[in-house]
Short mmCIF file of C-alpha atoms in Angstrom, two decimals:
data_model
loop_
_atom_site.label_atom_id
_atom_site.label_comp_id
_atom_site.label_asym_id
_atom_site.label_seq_id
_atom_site.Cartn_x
_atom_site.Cartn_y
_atom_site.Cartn_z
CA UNK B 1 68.00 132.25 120.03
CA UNK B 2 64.35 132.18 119.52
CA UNK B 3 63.12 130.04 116.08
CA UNK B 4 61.32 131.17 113.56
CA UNK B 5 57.78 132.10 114.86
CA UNK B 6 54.17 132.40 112.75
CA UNK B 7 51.05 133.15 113.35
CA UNK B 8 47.94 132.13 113.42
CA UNK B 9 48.91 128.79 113.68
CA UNK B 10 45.54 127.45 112.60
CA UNK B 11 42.39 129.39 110.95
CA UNK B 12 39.38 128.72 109.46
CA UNK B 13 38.27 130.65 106.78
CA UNK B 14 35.21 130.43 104.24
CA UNK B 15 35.39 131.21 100.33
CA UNK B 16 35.84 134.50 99.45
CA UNK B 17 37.41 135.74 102.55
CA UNK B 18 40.71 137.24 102.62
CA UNK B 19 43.70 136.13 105.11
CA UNK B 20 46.84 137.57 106.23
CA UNK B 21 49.05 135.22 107.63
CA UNK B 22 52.43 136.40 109.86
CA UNK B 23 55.83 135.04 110.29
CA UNK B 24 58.91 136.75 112.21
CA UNK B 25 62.36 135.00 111.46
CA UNK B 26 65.33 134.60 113.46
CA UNK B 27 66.63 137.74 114.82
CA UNK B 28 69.26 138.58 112.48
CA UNK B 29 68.21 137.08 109.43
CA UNK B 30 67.15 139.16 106.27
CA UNK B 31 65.46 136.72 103.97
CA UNK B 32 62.25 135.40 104.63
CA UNK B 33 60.65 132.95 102.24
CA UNK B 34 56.78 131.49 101.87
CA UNK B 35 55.72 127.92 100.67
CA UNK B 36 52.52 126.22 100.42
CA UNK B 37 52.59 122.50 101.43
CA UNK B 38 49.59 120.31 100.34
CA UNK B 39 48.88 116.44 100.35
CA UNK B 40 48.76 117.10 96.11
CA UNK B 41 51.24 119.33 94.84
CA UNK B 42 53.79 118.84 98.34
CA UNK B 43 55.67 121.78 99.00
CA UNK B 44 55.44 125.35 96.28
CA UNK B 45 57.49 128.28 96.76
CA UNK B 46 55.82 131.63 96.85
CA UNK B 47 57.75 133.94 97.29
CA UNK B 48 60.97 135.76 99.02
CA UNK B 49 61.93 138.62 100.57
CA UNK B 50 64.90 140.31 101.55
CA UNK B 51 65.84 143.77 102.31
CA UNK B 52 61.61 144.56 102.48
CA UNK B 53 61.84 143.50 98.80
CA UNK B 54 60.31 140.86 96.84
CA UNK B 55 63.08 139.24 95.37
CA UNK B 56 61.83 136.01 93.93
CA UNK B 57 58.02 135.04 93.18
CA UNK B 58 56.47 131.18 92.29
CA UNK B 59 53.87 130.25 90.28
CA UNK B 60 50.78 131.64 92.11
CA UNK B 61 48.26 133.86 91.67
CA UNK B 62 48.13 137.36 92.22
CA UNK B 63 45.64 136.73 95.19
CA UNK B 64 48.94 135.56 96.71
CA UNK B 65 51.05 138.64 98.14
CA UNK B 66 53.46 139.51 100.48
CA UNK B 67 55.62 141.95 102.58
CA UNK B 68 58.42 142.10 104.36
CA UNK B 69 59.20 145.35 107.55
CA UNK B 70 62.18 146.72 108.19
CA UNK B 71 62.47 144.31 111.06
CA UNK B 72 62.50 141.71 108.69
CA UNK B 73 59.17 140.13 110.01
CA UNK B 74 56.60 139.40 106.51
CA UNK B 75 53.10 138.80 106.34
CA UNK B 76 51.07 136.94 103.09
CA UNK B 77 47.81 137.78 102.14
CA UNK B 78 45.45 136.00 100.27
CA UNK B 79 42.34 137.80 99.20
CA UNK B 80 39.28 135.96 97.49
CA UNK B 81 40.08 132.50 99.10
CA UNK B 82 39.65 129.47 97.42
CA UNK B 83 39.22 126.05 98.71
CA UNK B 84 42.12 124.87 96.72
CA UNK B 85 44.16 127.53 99.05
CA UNK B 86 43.73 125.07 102.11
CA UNK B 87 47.07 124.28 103.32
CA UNK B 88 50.03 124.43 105.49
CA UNK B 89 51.47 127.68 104.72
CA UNK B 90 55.50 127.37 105.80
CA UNK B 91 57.45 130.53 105.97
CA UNK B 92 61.23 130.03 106.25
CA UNK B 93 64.12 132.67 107.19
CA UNK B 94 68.08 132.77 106.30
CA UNK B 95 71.21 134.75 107.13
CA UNK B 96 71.54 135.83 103.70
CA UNK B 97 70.64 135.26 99.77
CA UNK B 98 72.91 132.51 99.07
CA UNK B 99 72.28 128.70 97.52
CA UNK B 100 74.68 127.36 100.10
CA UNK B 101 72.25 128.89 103.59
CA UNK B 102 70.29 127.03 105.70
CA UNK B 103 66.57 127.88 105.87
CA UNK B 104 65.12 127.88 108.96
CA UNK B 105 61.79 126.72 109.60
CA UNK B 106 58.44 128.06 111.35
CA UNK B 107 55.90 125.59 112.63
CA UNK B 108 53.22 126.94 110.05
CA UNK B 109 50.14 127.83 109.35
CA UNK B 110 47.35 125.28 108.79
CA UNK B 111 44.64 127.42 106.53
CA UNK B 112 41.00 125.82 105.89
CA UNK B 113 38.74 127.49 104.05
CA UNK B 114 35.51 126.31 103.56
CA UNK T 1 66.76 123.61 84.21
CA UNK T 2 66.75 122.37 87.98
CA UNK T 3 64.68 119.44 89.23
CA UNK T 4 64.40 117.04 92.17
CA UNK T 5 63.48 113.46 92.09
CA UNK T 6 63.43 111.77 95.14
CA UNK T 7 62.77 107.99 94.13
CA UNK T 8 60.52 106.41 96.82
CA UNK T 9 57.61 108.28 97.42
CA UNK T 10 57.52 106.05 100.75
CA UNK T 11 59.71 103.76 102.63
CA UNK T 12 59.85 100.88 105.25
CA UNK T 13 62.18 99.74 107.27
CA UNK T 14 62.43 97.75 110.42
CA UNK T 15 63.85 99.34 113.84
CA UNK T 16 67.27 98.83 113.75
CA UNK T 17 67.94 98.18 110.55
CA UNK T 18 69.65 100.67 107.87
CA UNK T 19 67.74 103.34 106.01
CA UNK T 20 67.94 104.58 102.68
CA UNK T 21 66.80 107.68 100.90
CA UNK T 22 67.50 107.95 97.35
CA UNK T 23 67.42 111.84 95.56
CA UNK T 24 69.03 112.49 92.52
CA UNK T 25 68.88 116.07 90.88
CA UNK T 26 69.59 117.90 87.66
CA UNK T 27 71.22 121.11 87.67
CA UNK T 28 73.36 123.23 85.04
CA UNK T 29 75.02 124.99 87.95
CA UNK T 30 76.62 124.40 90.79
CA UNK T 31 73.91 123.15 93.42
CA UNK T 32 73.74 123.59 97.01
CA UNK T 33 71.84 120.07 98.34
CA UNK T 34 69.99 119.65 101.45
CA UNK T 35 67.87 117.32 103.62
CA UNK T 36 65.19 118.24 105.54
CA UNK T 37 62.85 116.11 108.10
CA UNK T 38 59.55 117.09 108.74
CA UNK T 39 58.11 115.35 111.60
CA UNK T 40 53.67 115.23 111.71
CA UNK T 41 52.55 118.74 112.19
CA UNK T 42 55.92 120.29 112.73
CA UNK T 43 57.60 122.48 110.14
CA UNK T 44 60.68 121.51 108.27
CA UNK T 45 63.97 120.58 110.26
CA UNK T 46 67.73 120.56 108.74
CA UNK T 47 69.33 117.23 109.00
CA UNK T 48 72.55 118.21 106.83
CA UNK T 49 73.75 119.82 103.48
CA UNK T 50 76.39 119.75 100.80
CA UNK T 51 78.27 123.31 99.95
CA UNK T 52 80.82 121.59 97.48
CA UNK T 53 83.19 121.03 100.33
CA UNK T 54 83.12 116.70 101.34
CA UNK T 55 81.31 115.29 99.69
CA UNK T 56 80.26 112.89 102.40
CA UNK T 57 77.98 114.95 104.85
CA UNK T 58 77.34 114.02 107.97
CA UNK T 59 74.35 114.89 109.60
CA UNK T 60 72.20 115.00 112.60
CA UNK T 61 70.74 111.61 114.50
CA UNK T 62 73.28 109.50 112.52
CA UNK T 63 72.27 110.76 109.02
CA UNK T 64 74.77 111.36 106.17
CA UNK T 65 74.61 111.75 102.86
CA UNK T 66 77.09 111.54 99.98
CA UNK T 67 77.57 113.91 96.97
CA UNK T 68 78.16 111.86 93.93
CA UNK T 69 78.14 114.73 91.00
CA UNK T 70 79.29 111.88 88.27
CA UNK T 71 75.74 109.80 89.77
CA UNK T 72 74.09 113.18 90.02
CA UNK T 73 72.57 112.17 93.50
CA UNK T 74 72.73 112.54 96.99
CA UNK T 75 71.03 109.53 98.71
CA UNK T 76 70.36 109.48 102.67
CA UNK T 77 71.57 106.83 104.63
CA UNK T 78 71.60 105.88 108.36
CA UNK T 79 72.83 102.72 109.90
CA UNK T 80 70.48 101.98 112.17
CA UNK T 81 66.80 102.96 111.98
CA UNK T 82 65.05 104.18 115.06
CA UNK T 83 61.16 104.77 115.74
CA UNK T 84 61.53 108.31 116.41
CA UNK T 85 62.51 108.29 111.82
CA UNK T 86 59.58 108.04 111.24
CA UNK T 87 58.75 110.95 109.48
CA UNK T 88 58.84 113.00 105.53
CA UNK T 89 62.11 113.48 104.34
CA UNK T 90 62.93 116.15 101.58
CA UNK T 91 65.89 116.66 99.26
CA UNK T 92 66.28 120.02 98.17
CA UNK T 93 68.60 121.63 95.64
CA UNK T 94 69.39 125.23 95.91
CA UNK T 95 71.30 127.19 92.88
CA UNK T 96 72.38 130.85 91.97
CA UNK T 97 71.00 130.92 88.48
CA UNK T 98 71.40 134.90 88.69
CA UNK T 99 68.41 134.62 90.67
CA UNK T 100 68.22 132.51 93.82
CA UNK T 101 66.21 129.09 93.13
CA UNK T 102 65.31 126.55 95.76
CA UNK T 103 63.63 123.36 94.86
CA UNK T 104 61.97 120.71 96.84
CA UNK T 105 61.23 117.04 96.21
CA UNK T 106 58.21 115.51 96.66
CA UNK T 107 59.34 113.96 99.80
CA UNK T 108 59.66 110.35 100.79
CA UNK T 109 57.58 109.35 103.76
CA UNK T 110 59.72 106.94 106.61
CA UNK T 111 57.94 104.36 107.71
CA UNK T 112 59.36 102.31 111.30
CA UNK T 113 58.68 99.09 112.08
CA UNK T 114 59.16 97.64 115.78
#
């Protein structure tokens, strides 16, 4: 069974700029969650989606957004980039909405902006 | 309120010798607990995870970890370190609070000596 898959896996971006990032889970699996990872502030949720729903949302601006198909597959979007948004961006896929399943990871996104 | 503390923001050990993660975690529900290894530009991997079945977990590579609810941690051990350890290592705690919460640590970086 194929992993969790995202793309780009690197881009460059300068300030102001907008980005749309891309992750398809494992075939099968409904939820699809987003984190930022930085050297700083280590790994942030953003948010999660199941069902093409936002179910859960961190501590982010509303630059941050996301969206989930009805294949499951979700892109996030960040519009008026900041260089504080230069990070790994992970995205992360599960069976189901419970405590007790295992995320699965994607490789990531490494986002510069300059 | 749910929080991670993972005790060593970095570790060293030489190769062959036992390694030790220390997490403990507060949570007024019933947690899900997990460790993840993220090797250098990969994304996060599952090494093993307590669903309030044993409390002693064993894992992947030669990892295990106990539950100790009374201790309110779940520390990572392995007998015998090997090179290919080296790595970040994150404790996670995952809870149904109504909503569906997942927390990381700030991760505890594995250092290998030959």
């Amino acid at each position: 069974k194929a992993g969790v898959t995202q793309t780009p896996r690197y881009l460059i971006k300068t300030r102001g700029q907008q980005v749309t990032l891309s992750c398809s889970p494992i075939s099968g699996h409904r939820s699809v969650s987003w984190y930022q990872q930085t050297p700083g502030q280590g790994l942030q949720f953003l948010f999660e989606y199941f069902s093409e729903t936002q179910r859960n949302k961190g501590n982010f601006p509303g630059r941050f957004s996301g969206r989930q198909f009805s294949n499951s597959r979700s892109e996030m979007n960040v519009s008026t980039l900041e260089l504080g948004d230069s990070a790994l961006y992970l995205c992360a896929s599960s069976l189901a909405r419970r405590p007790e399943e295992t995320q699965y990871f994607g490789p990531g996104t490494r986002l510069l902006v300059l | 309120a749910q929080s991670v503390t993972q005790l060593d923001s970095h570790v060293s050990v030489s190769e062959g010798t036992p390694v030790l993660l220390r997490c403990n975690y507060s949570s007024s529900y019933s947690p899900s607990l997990f460790w993840y290894v993220q090797h250098p530009n990969k994304g996060l991997q599952l090494l093993l995870k307590y669903t309030s079945a044993a409390t002693l977990v064993k894992g992947i590579n030669g990892f295990e970890a106990e539950f100790k609810k009374s201790e309110t941690s779940f520390h990572l051990t392995k007998p015998s370190a090997h090179m290919s350890d080296a790595a970040e290592y994150f404790c996670v705690v995952s809870v149904n609070t109504g909503g569906f919460k997942t927390i990381f640590g700030a991760g505890t970086r594995l250092f290998v000596k030959a």
